[in-house]
Amino acid sequence: MREKSIMEDLLNNDIGGGLCHAWYARRFLSPVQIREVSSPHSGLGIECYTQWSSPIRRFGDLQVHITVKRHLRRMKMIEMKLSGSTIPSNIAFNDIGCDPEIFATETTSPPLDVWDTDIDFTDSLSSLKAARAVQRSSQTYWMLEFIRRMDRSKTFEAVILGCRNPARKQYMIYIYELGLEWQYTSPVENLTAGTKIVVKANNILPHNGQMTLVRVQF
């Protein structure tokens, strides 16, 4: 009940422009799972969700792209069949995800059990955790390297998202200019969610994923 009250307060009072509520609510979301059947997305609040992004980065995305392209080609073949057009003879299984001979008699989409039987979606699941860890590490490295190359006197406006460790006065902040969440340790006072501060980056070590933030205005 306490957690619900905190979330409602952050949301209803628009603390931090909604950023504080989003940060606090994430801890209660279900872990990421990828399945071959439709499943809800708790963060977006929808009944089913398909991850669709650049096929250059993730094998699972490449599989989704192939599946959608094949579906569009099958629909085109059905359209050609109904209109009396000649279906090209060089179309192969890899192009449409099923035996092209099906369209010699069928004028509707082939049954589900003959679609894309050559794609094993579990191939991308086995390496999902390792891939995500590598992705996060790479993103952190290049963000820190980007900051490291900036003028060392540069300052950033940020907002306190919430307290991560009250005993050590460790907070999570959001740096507007960078779109970055990062940990900030307050040297003296306690801070409340939604408080805006100005910080400067020190001790930036991209290879170790480390950066210290120092508050420059009190």
Coordinates of C-alpha atoms in Angstrom, one line a residue:
M1 CA 0.0 0.0 0.0
R2 CA 2.9 2.4 0.8
E3 CA 4.4 1.8 -2.7
K4 CA 1.0 2.5 -4.3
S5 CA 0.5 5.7 -2.3
I6 CA 4.0 6.9 -3.4
M7 CA 3.3 6.2 -7.0
E8 CA 0.0 7.9 -7.0
D9 CA 1.5 11.0 -5.3
L10 CA 4.3 11.1 -7.9
L11 CA 1.8 10.7 -10.8
N12 CA -1.0 13.0 -9.5
N13 CA 1.3 15.8 -8.6
D14 CA 3.4 15.4 -11.8
I15 CA 6.6 15.4 -9.8
G16 CA 9.6 15.7 -12.1
G17 CA 7.3 16.1 -15.1
G18 CA 6.3 12.4 -14.9
L19 CA 9.9 11.2 -14.8
C20 CA 9.9 10.3 -11.1
H21 CA 6.7 8.2 -11.4
A22 CA 8.1 6.4 -14.4
W23 CA 11.4 5.6 -12.6
Y24 CA 9.6 4.4 -9.4
A25 CA 7.0 2.3 -11.2
R26 CA 9.6 0.4 -13.2
R27 CA 10.7 -1.6 -10.2
F28 CA 7.3 -3.3 -10.1
L29 CA 7.2 -4.3 -13.8
S30 CA 7.5 -7.9 -14.8
P31 CA 10.9 -9.1 -16.1
V32 CA 11.4 -9.2 -19.9
Q33 CA 10.3 -12.4 -21.5
I34 CA 10.2 -13.2 -25.2
R35 CA 7.8 -15.9 -26.4
E36 CA 6.4 -17.3 -29.6
V37 CA 2.8 -16.7 -28.4
S38 CA 1.1 -13.3 -27.8
S39 CA 1.8 -11.9 -24.3
P40 CA 1.0 -8.6 -22.6
H41 CA 3.4 -5.8 -22.1
S42 CA 3.1 -4.6 -18.6
G43 CA 4.9 -1.3 -19.2
L44 CA 2.8 -0.2 -22.1
G45 CA -0.4 -1.8 -20.7
I46 CA -1.3 -3.6 -23.9
E47 CA -2.5 -7.2 -24.5
C48 CA 0.2 -8.2 -27.0
Y49 CA 3.5 -6.7 -28.1
T50 CA 6.0 -7.5 -30.9
Q51 CA 9.5 -6.1 -30.7
W52 CA 10.3 -4.4 -34.0
S53 CA 13.6 -2.6 -34.5
S54 CA 16.8 -2.6 -36.5
P55 CA 17.7 -6.1 -37.9
I56 CA 21.3 -5.1 -37.8
R57 CA 21.4 -5.2 -34.0
R58 CA 19.3 -8.2 -32.9
F59 CA 18.8 -11.6 -34.4
G60 CA 15.3 -11.7 -33.0
D61 CA 14.4 -8.5 -34.9
L62 CA 15.8 -10.0 -38.1
Q63 CA 13.5 -13.0 -37.6
V64 CA 10.5 -10.7 -37.1
H65 CA 11.4 -8.7 -40.3
I66 CA 11.6 -11.9 -42.3
T67 CA 8.3 -13.1 -41.0
V68 CA 6.5 -9.8 -41.8
K69 CA 8.0 -9.6 -45.3
R70 CA 7.0 -13.2 -46.1
H71 CA 3.4 -12.5 -44.9
L72 CA 3.2 -9.5 -47.2
R73 CA 4.5 -11.6 -50.1
R74 CA 1.9 -14.3 -49.4
M75 CA -0.8 -11.7 -49.4
K76 CA 0.4 -10.4 -52.7
M77 CA 0.4 -13.9 -54.2
I78 CA -3.2 -14.4 -53.1
E79 CA -4.1 -11.0 -54.7
M80 CA -2.4 -12.1 -57.9
K81 CA -4.2 -15.5 -57.8
L82 CA -7.6 -13.8 -57.4
S83 CA -7.0 -11.3 -60.2
G84 CA -5.9 -14.0 -62.6
S85 CA -2.3 -12.8 -62.8
T86 CA 0.5 -15.2 -63.4
I87 CA 2.6 -15.9 -60.3
P88 CA 6.3 -15.8 -61.0
S89 CA 7.8 -19.2 -61.3
N90 CA 11.1 -18.3 -59.5
I91 CA 9.4 -17.8 -56.1
A92 CA 10.9 -20.2 -53.6
F93 CA 10.2 -21.3 -50.0
N94 CA 12.6 -18.8 -48.6
D95 CA 10.7 -16.0 -50.2
I96 CA 7.3 -16.7 -48.7
G97 CA 7.9 -19.2 -45.8
C98 CA 5.9 -22.0 -47.3
D99 CA 5.7 -24.2 -50.4
P100 CA 4.8 -22.0 -53.4
E101 CA 2.8 -24.9 -54.8
I102 CA 0.1 -24.2 -52.2
F103 CA -0.9 -21.2 -54.2
A104 CA -1.7 -23.3 -57.2
T105 CA -5.0 -24.2 -55.6
E106 CA -5.4 -21.9 -52.5
T107 CA -7.0 -18.5 -52.7
T108 CA -6.7 -17.7 -49.0
S109 CA -3.8 -17.5 -46.6
P110 CA -2.2 -20.9 -46.0
P111 CA -2.9 -22.6 -42.6
L112 CA -0.8 -21.4 -39.7
D113 CA 1.0 -24.8 -39.4
V114 CA 2.7 -24.4 -42.8
W115 CA 4.0 -20.8 -42.2
D116 CA 7.7 -20.1 -41.6
T117 CA 8.5 -23.6 -40.3
D118 CA 12.1 -23.0 -41.0
I119 CA 12.4 -20.2 -38.4
D120 CA 13.2 -21.3 -34.8
F121 CA 12.4 -18.2 -32.7
T122 CA 14.0 -19.9 -29.7
D123 CA 17.4 -19.4 -31.4
S124 CA 17.3 -15.8 -30.2
L125 CA 16.0 -16.6 -26.7
S126 CA 19.0 -18.6 -25.6
S127 CA 21.4 -15.7 -26.0
L128 CA 19.0 -12.9 -25.0
K129 CA 20.4 -12.2 -21.5
A130 CA 24.0 -12.2 -22.7
A131 CA 23.1 -10.0 -25.7
R132 CA 21.3 -7.5 -23.4
A133 CA 24.3 -7.3 -21.1
V134 CA 26.6 -6.6 -24.0
Q135 CA 24.2 -4.0 -25.4
R136 CA 24.0 -2.2 -22.0
S137 CA 27.7 -2.2 -21.6
S138 CA 28.3 -0.8 -25.1
Q139 CA 25.7 1.9 -24.6
T140 CA 27.2 2.9 -21.3
Y141 CA 30.7 3.0 -22.8
W142 CA 29.9 5.2 -25.7
M143 CA 27.8 7.6 -23.5
L144 CA 30.6 8.0 -21.1
E145 CA 33.1 8.4 -23.9
F146 CA 30.9 11.1 -25.4
I147 CA 30.8 12.9 -22.1
R148 CA 34.5 12.5 -21.6
R149 CA 35.3 14.3 -24.8
M150 CA 33.2 17.3 -23.8
D151 CA 34.6 20.5 -22.1
R152 CA 35.3 19.4 -18.5
S153 CA 33.8 22.6 -17.2
K154 CA 30.4 21.8 -18.8
T155 CA 27.5 21.5 -16.5
F156 CA 24.2 19.6 -16.8
E157 CA 20.7 20.3 -15.4
A158 CA 19.2 17.2 -13.8
V159 CA 16.2 16.2 -11.7
I160 CA 16.2 13.8 -8.7
L161 CA 14.2 10.7 -9.6
G162 CA 14.3 9.1 -6.2
C163 CA 16.4 7.8 -3.5
R164 CA 18.2 4.5 -4.2
N165 CA 20.0 4.1 -0.8
P166 CA 18.9 6.4 2.0
A167 CA 21.7 5.4 4.4
R168 CA 24.4 6.4 1.8
K169 CA 22.4 9.3 0.3
Q170 CA 22.5 7.7 -3.1
Y171 CA 20.0 9.0 -5.6
M172 CA 19.1 8.3 -9.2
I173 CA 18.9 11.4 -11.4
Y174 CA 17.9 12.2 -14.9
I175 CA 20.2 14.4 -17.0
Y176 CA 18.0 16.3 -19.4
E177 CA 20.5 17.1 -22.1
L178 CA 21.9 13.5 -22.3
G179 CA 18.6 11.6 -21.7
L180 CA 20.7 9.7 -19.1
E181 CA 19.8 8.2 -15.8
W182 CA 22.8 8.0 -13.4
Q183 CA 23.6 7.6 -9.7
Y184 CA 24.4 10.7 -7.7
T185 CA 25.6 10.7 -4.1
S186 CA 24.7 13.7 -2.1
P187 CA 27.5 14.9 0.2
V188 CA 25.4 16.7 2.8
E189 CA 21.6 17.0 2.7
N190 CA 18.7 14.7 1.9
L191 CA 17.0 15.4 -1.4
T192 CA 13.4 15.0 -2.5
A193 CA 12.1 13.6 -5.8
G194 CA 11.6 16.3 -8.4
T195 CA 14.3 18.6 -7.1
K196 CA 16.3 20.1 -9.9
I197 CA 20.1 20.3 -9.6
V198 CA 23.1 21.2 -11.7
V199 CA 25.9 18.7 -11.9
K200 CA 29.3 18.3 -13.5
A201 CA 31.0 15.0 -14.5
N202 CA 34.2 13.9 -12.9
N203 CA 36.4 10.8 -13.0
I204 CA 35.0 9.5 -16.2
L205 CA 36.2 5.9 -17.0
P206 CA 34.3 4.6 -20.0
H207 CA 36.0 1.2 -20.0
N208 CA 34.9 0.6 -16.4
G209 CA 31.5 2.1 -16.8
Q210 CA 32.2 4.7 -14.1
M211 CA 31.5 8.4 -13.7
T212 CA 31.2 10.6 -10.7
L213 CA 28.7 13.5 -10.6
V214 CA 29.4 16.6 -8.5
R215 CA 26.8 19.1 -7.7
V216 CA 27.9 22.6 -8.6
Q217 CA 24.9 24.7 -7.5
F218 CA 23.2 24.5 -4.1

